[in-house]
Amino acid sequence: MNVLLIGANGQIGKHVVDLLKDSEHTVRAMVRKQEQADALETKGVEAVLANLEGSVNEIAEAVNGCDAVIFTAGSGGSTGPDKTLLVDLDGAVKSMEAAEKSGVKRYVLVSALQSNNRENWNDKIRPYYVAKHYADKMLQASSLNYTIVRPGGLLNEAGNGKVSAAEKLDRGSIPREDVARTVVAALDEENTYNRAFDLISGETPVAEALKQV
Amino acid sequence: MNVLLIGANGQIGKHVVDLLKDSEHTVRAMVRKQEQADALETKGVEAVLANLEGSVNEIAEAVNGCDAVIFTAGSGGSTGPDKTLLVDLDGAVKSMEAAEKSGVKRYVLVSALQSNNRENWNDKIRPYYVAKHYADKMLQASSLNYTIVRPGGLLNEAGNGKVSAAEKLDRGSIPREDVARTVVAALDEENTYNRAFDLISGETPVAEALKQV
């Protein structure tokens, strides 16, 4: 598949770039800044400039010609809840509208563990969960063939490719690298089509875990 | 109708209380604080304590036995975008889920002019528009019989009961009192069922404007 990766300069996104480069897929990396695009192209990765705070049309141009979107972008912990609304919610939904507009059918979204369950939301980052919750809902209400991956606490350590994936999991954590492995493996795993699931570190190789989710 | 009014202590809500008191409807005013409930009961208005930041069940108890919900609550300009996410978006949607849970069919939501049109969103309060936009979307995707009233700039001056209501209006303003008149008149105006419209001051009496919207 030709994959538009949104959030290619983020901590999960960088792993996704490397995995897609080494896969049968091709990647087009969407980034905000020319210097980010230059760095990617130096590595041999196609890059496109577009901003999630821009228009749907701007994002639709970036996605045009792709078969799938992977969304790993996030406003990050260093910005306020205004950016949470503008990027994590409205930015994500604009990219869904852009995908629909460009005729792209497949969309894989990185969300957050139990974003579907208000009772589990940590009060300290509750606004973030609200944004993820409604981005998920809008994707589920869209015409896209979606997979929503809801990872637990994100770790920087190297992954081992073994996870636990299920509709509802208790708190847990997972290396970003293993989240990246999961979203790439989900791209053409039919068992994950139009499904949402929690994801933490576990005992099962990613490909097998996705077949059982 | 028995109407649960959410946001009864707000600037639009206070007008709605007075209008419902003088109408064929009965009002139950949902407020957060005991002192607000006491003040309403002194005026002869039934009050119920519940918090939009609480659970769906808490709101469902407040709505139980009503025929309709009017939602005029807002986090207000003095709080940050965290409250915008928690109240204007998730609080509103929780009240929709509570209405569905309690078997209430009718729901009238006060939104914001052109909340459905990103191009028109004022950058200074863009996060607020994002919250209203997705609250609207979730209401439209619900099983409720909805009316979404999208007023322009809100004024404190007295209203004259004359408005302009249409699917798309340019910028404009309107006294809060006339917004309140419109939502109360919309309750049993079938022409507004499952409809959303912009609202500004105009030349047409409210009841007539709603029949033509």
mmCIF file of C-alpha atoms in Angstrom, chain A residues 29-204:
data_model
loop_
_atom_site.group_PDB
_atom_site.id
_atom_site.type_symbol
_atom_site.label_atom_id
_atom_site.label_comp_id
_atom_site.label_asym_id
_atom_site.label_seq_id
_atom_site.Cartn_x
_atom_site.Cartn_y
_atom_site.Cartn_z
ATOM 1 C CA ALA A 29 5.600 11.285 5.445
ATOM 2 C CA MET A 30 3.474 14.326 6.268
ATOM 3 C CA VAL A 31 5.335 16.929 8.329
ATOM 4 C CA ARG A 32 4.869 20.606 9.144
ATOM 5 C CA LYS A 33 8.332 22.011 8.531
ATOM 6 C CA GLN A 34 10.646 22.114 5.530
ATOM 7 C CA GLU A 35 13.621 21.058 7.664
ATOM 8 C CA GLN A 36 11.717 17.944 8.767
ATOM 9 C CA ALA A 37 10.904 17.173 5.123
ATOM 10 C CA ASP A 38 14.546 17.687 4.130
ATOM 11 C CA ALA A 39 15.772 15.323 6.852
ATOM 12 C CA LEU A 40 13.332 12.642 5.714
ATOM 13 C CA GLU A 41 14.239 13.011 2.062
ATOM 14 C CA THR A 42 17.922 12.687 2.949
ATOM 15 C CA LYS A 43 16.966 9.276 4.388
ATOM 16 C CA GLY A 44 15.204 8.429 1.121
ATOM 17 C CA VAL A 45 11.694 8.953 2.428
ATOM 18 C CA GLU A 46 9.110 10.907 0.408
ATOM 19 C CA ALA A 47 7.884 13.846 2.453
ATOM 20 C CA VAL A 48 4.987 16.259 2.043
ATOM 21 C CA LEU A 49 4.324 19.514 3.876
ATOM 22 C CA ALA A 50 0.887 19.980 5.434
ATOM 23 C CA ASN A 51 -0.453 21.216 8.736
ATOM 24 C CA LEU A 52 -3.208 19.617 10.798
ATOM 25 C CA GLU A 53 -4.238 23.144 11.773
ATOM 26 C CA GLY A 54 -4.685 23.971 8.097
ATOM 27 C CA SER A 55 -7.628 23.228 5.836
ATOM 28 C CA VAL A 56 -9.088 19.858 4.873
ATOM 29 C CA ASN A 57 -8.044 20.655 1.302
ATOM 30 C CA GLU A 58 -4.410 21.084 2.341
ATOM 31 C CA ILE A 59 -4.434 17.646 3.957
ATOM 32 C CA ALA A 60 -6.411 16.154 1.058
ATOM 33 C CA GLU A 61 -3.625 17.213 -1.312
ATOM 34 C CA ALA A 62 -1.078 15.476 0.895
ATOM 35 C CA VAL A 63 -3.079 12.236 1.007
ATOM 36 C CA ASN A 64 -3.988 12.209 -2.678
ATOM 37 C CA GLY A 65 -2.906 8.995 -4.406
ATOM 38 C CA CYS A 66 -2.401 7.016 -1.194
ATOM 39 C CA ASP A 67 -4.240 3.817 -0.226
ATOM 40 C CA ALA A 68 -4.115 4.303 3.517
ATOM 41 C CA VAL A 69 -3.524 6.837 6.281
ATOM 42 C CA ILE A 70 -1.706 6.133 9.519
ATOM 43 C CA PHE A 71 -2.284 8.851 12.115
ATOM 44 C CA THR A 72 0.282 8.971 14.925
ATOM 45 C CA ALA A 73 0.290 12.745 15.460
ATOM 46 C CA GLY A 74 -0.281 14.325 18.829
ATOM 47 C CA SER A 75 -0.123 17.851 20.157
ATOM 48 C CA GLY A 76 2.238 16.557 22.854
ATOM 49 C CA GLY A 77 2.580 17.250 26.535
ATOM 50 C CA SER A 78 4.286 20.623 26.156
ATOM 51 C CA THR A 79 1.295 22.431 24.632
ATOM 52 C CA GLY A 80 -2.012 23.278 26.274
ATOM 53 C CA PRO A 81 -5.538 21.921 25.886
ATOM 54 C CA ASP A 82 -6.197 24.473 23.133
ATOM 55 C CA LYS A 83 -3.811 22.500 20.906
ATOM 56 C CA THR A 84 -5.412 19.294 22.161
ATOM 57 C CA LEU A 85 -8.695 20.519 20.674
ATOM 58 C CA LEU A 86 -7.126 21.856 17.485
ATOM 59 C CA VAL A 87 -4.758 18.962 16.717
ATOM 60 C CA ASP A 88 -5.759 15.778 18.550
ATOM 61 C CA LEU A 89 -9.454 16.275 17.842
ATOM 62 C CA ASP A 90 -10.123 18.651 14.949
ATOM 63 C CA GLY A 91 -6.817 17.924 13.185
ATOM 64 C CA ALA A 92 -7.457 14.196 13.319
ATOM 65 C CA VAL A 93 -11.019 14.586 12.037
ATOM 66 C CA LYS A 94 -9.895 16.906 9.247
ATOM 67 C CA SER A 95 -7.480 14.177 8.115
ATOM 68 C CA MET A 96 -10.390 11.693 8.077
ATOM 69 C CA GLU A 97 -12.422 14.100 5.949
ATOM 70 C CA ALA A 98 -9.391 14.567 3.699
ATOM 71 C CA ALA A 99 -9.066 10.788 3.305
ATOM 72 C CA GLU A 100 -12.750 10.485 2.395
ATOM 73 C CA LYS A 101 -12.424 13.393 -0.021
ATOM 74 C CA SER A 102 -9.409 11.792 -1.739
ATOM 75 C CA GLY A 103 -11.044 8.391 -1.995
ATOM 76 C CA VAL A 104 -8.661 6.744 0.498
ATOM 77 C CA LYS A 105 -10.430 3.864 2.219
ATOM 78 C CA ARG A 106 -8.121 2.653 4.978
ATOM 79 C CA TYR A 107 -7.310 4.608 8.139
ATOM 80 C CA VAL A 108 -5.308 3.502 11.184
ATOM 81 C CA LEU A 109 -5.517 5.795 14.211
ATOM 82 C CA VAL A 110 -3.346 5.751 17.319
ATOM 83 C CA SER A 111 -5.584 6.626 20.250
ATOM 84 C CA ALA A 112 -5.171 5.971 24.001
ATOM 85 C CA LEU A 113 -5.913 3.028 26.318
ATOM 86 C CA GLN A 114 -9.600 2.965 27.262
ATOM 87 C CA SER A 115 -10.321 6.230 25.470
ATOM 88 C CA ASN A 116 -13.766 4.662 25.055
ATOM 89 C CA ASN A 117 -14.306 4.356 28.815
ATOM 90 C CA ARG A 118 -14.710 7.615 30.764
ATOM 91 C CA GLU A 119 -14.383 5.813 34.108
ATOM 92 C CA ASN A 120 -10.772 5.010 33.331
ATOM 93 C CA TRP A 121 -9.682 8.515 32.364
ATOM 94 C CA ASN A 122 -6.865 9.963 34.455
ATOM 95 C CA ASP A 123 -8.080 13.317 35.770
ATOM 96 C CA LYS A 124 -4.722 14.964 35.101
ATOM 97 C CA ILE A 125 -4.986 14.404 31.351
ATOM 98 C CA ARG A 126 -8.754 14.171 31.107
ATOM 99 C CA PRO A 127 -8.995 16.851 28.354
ATOM 100 C CA TYR A 128 -6.617 14.730 26.249
ATOM 101 C CA TYR A 129 -8.866 11.687 26.687
ATOM 102 C CA VAL A 130 -11.907 13.758 25.677
ATOM 103 C CA ALA A 131 -10.166 14.747 22.442
ATOM 104 C CA LYS A 132 -9.106 11.164 21.679
ATOM 105 C CA HIS A 133 -12.561 9.830 22.559
ATOM 106 C CA TYR A 134 -14.338 12.059 20.066
ATOM 107 C CA ALA A 135 -11.705 11.595 17.354
ATOM 108 C CA ASP A 136 -12.337 7.846 17.726
ATOM 109 C CA LYS A 137 -16.110 8.371 17.579
ATOM 110 C CA MET A 138 -15.877 10.473 14.440
ATOM 111 C CA LEU A 139 -13.699 7.861 12.758
ATOM 112 C CA GLN A 140 -16.180 5.132 13.649
ATOM 113 C CA ALA A 141 -18.978 7.284 12.200
ATOM 114 C CA SER A 142 -17.017 7.917 8.994
ATOM 115 C CA SER A 143 -17.136 5.892 5.787
ATOM 116 C CA LEU A 144 -13.519 4.776 6.261
ATOM 117 C CA ASN A 145 -12.292 1.254 6.925
ATOM 118 C CA TYR A 146 -10.727 2.009 10.303
ATOM 119 C CA THR A 147 -8.527 0.471 12.939
ATOM 120 C CA ILE A 148 -8.239 2.286 16.269
ATOM 121 C CA VAL A 149 -5.198 1.233 18.294
ATOM 122 C CA ARG A 150 -5.388 2.341 21.947
ATOM 123 C CA PRO A 151 -1.976 1.909 23.561
ATOM 124 C CA GLY A 152 -1.262 2.168 27.290
ATOM 125 C CA GLY A 153 1.519 4.309 28.781
ATOM 126 C CA LEU A 154 4.147 4.976 26.128
ATOM 127 C CA LEU A 155 7.757 3.975 26.814
ATOM 128 C CA ASN A 156 10.915 4.981 24.972
ATOM 129 C CA GLU A 157 12.731 1.699 25.530
ATOM 130 C CA ALA A 158 13.209 -0.691 22.604
ATOM 131 C CA GLY A 159 10.297 -2.988 21.875
ATOM 132 C CA ASN A 160 10.383 -6.772 21.605
ATOM 133 C CA GLY A 161 7.438 -7.134 19.218
ATOM 134 C CA LYS A 162 5.286 -8.903 21.795
ATOM 135 C CA VAL A 163 1.987 -7.377 22.849
ATOM 136 C CA SER A 164 -1.391 -7.949 24.384
ATOM 137 C CA ALA A 165 -4.290 -6.623 22.306
ATOM 138 C CA ALA A 166 -7.951 -6.819 23.303
ATOM 139 C CA GLU A 167 -11.161 -4.812 23.361
ATOM 140 C CA LYS A 168 -10.585 -3.968 27.023
ATOM 141 C CA LEU A 169 -7.324 -4.191 28.935
ATOM 142 C CA ASP A 170 -6.344 -2.926 32.354
ATOM 143 C CA ARG A 171 -3.693 -0.287 32.709
ATOM 144 C CA GLY A 172 -0.343 -1.152 31.257
ATOM 145 C CA SER A 173 2.474 0.269 29.200
ATOM 146 C CA ILE A 174 4.177 -0.425 25.898
ATOM 147 C CA PRO A 175 7.278 0.779 24.036
ATOM 148 C CA ARG A 176 6.485 3.213 21.228
ATOM 149 C CA GLU A 177 8.365 0.918 18.874
ATOM 150 C CA ASP A 178 5.836 -1.861 19.515
ATOM 151 C CA VAL A 179 2.925 0.537 18.942
ATOM 152 C CA ALA A 180 4.533 1.344 15.584
ATOM 153 C CA ARG A 181 4.908 -2.375 14.773
ATOM 154 C CA THR A 182 1.243 -2.866 15.574
ATOM 155 C CA VAL A 183 -0.117 -0.073 13.387
ATOM 156 C CA VAL A 184 2.021 -1.176 10.436
ATOM 157 C CA ALA A 185 0.961 -4.816 10.865
ATOM 158 C CA ALA A 186 -2.682 -3.711 11.120
ATOM 159 C CA LEU A 187 -2.613 -2.034 7.696
ATOM 160 C CA ASP A 188 -3.599 -5.166 5.799
ATOM 161 C CA GLU A 189 -4.730 -7.440 8.627
ATOM 162 C CA GLU A 190 -8.422 -7.879 7.845
ATOM 163 C CA ASN A 191 -9.214 -9.002 11.372
ATOM 164 C CA THR A 192 -8.561 -5.428 12.540
ATOM 165 C CA TYR A 193 -10.839 -3.776 9.938
ATOM 166 C CA ASN A 194 -13.452 -1.552 11.591
ATOM 167 C CA ARG A 195 -12.197 -2.528 15.022
ATOM 168 C CA ALA A 196 -10.858 -0.714 18.068
ATOM 169 C CA PHE A 197 -8.678 -2.316 20.737
ATOM 170 C CA ASP A 198 -6.450 -1.588 23.723
ATOM 171 C CA LEU A 199 -2.752 -2.450 23.434
ATOM 172 C CA ILE A 200 -0.054 -3.072 26.053
ATOM 173 C CA SER A 201 3.137 -5.109 26.239
ATOM 174 C CA GLY A 202 2.505 -8.833 26.386
ATOM 175 C CA GLU A 203 3.557 -12.312 25.370
ATOM 176 C CA THR A 204 2.153 -12.607 21.835
#
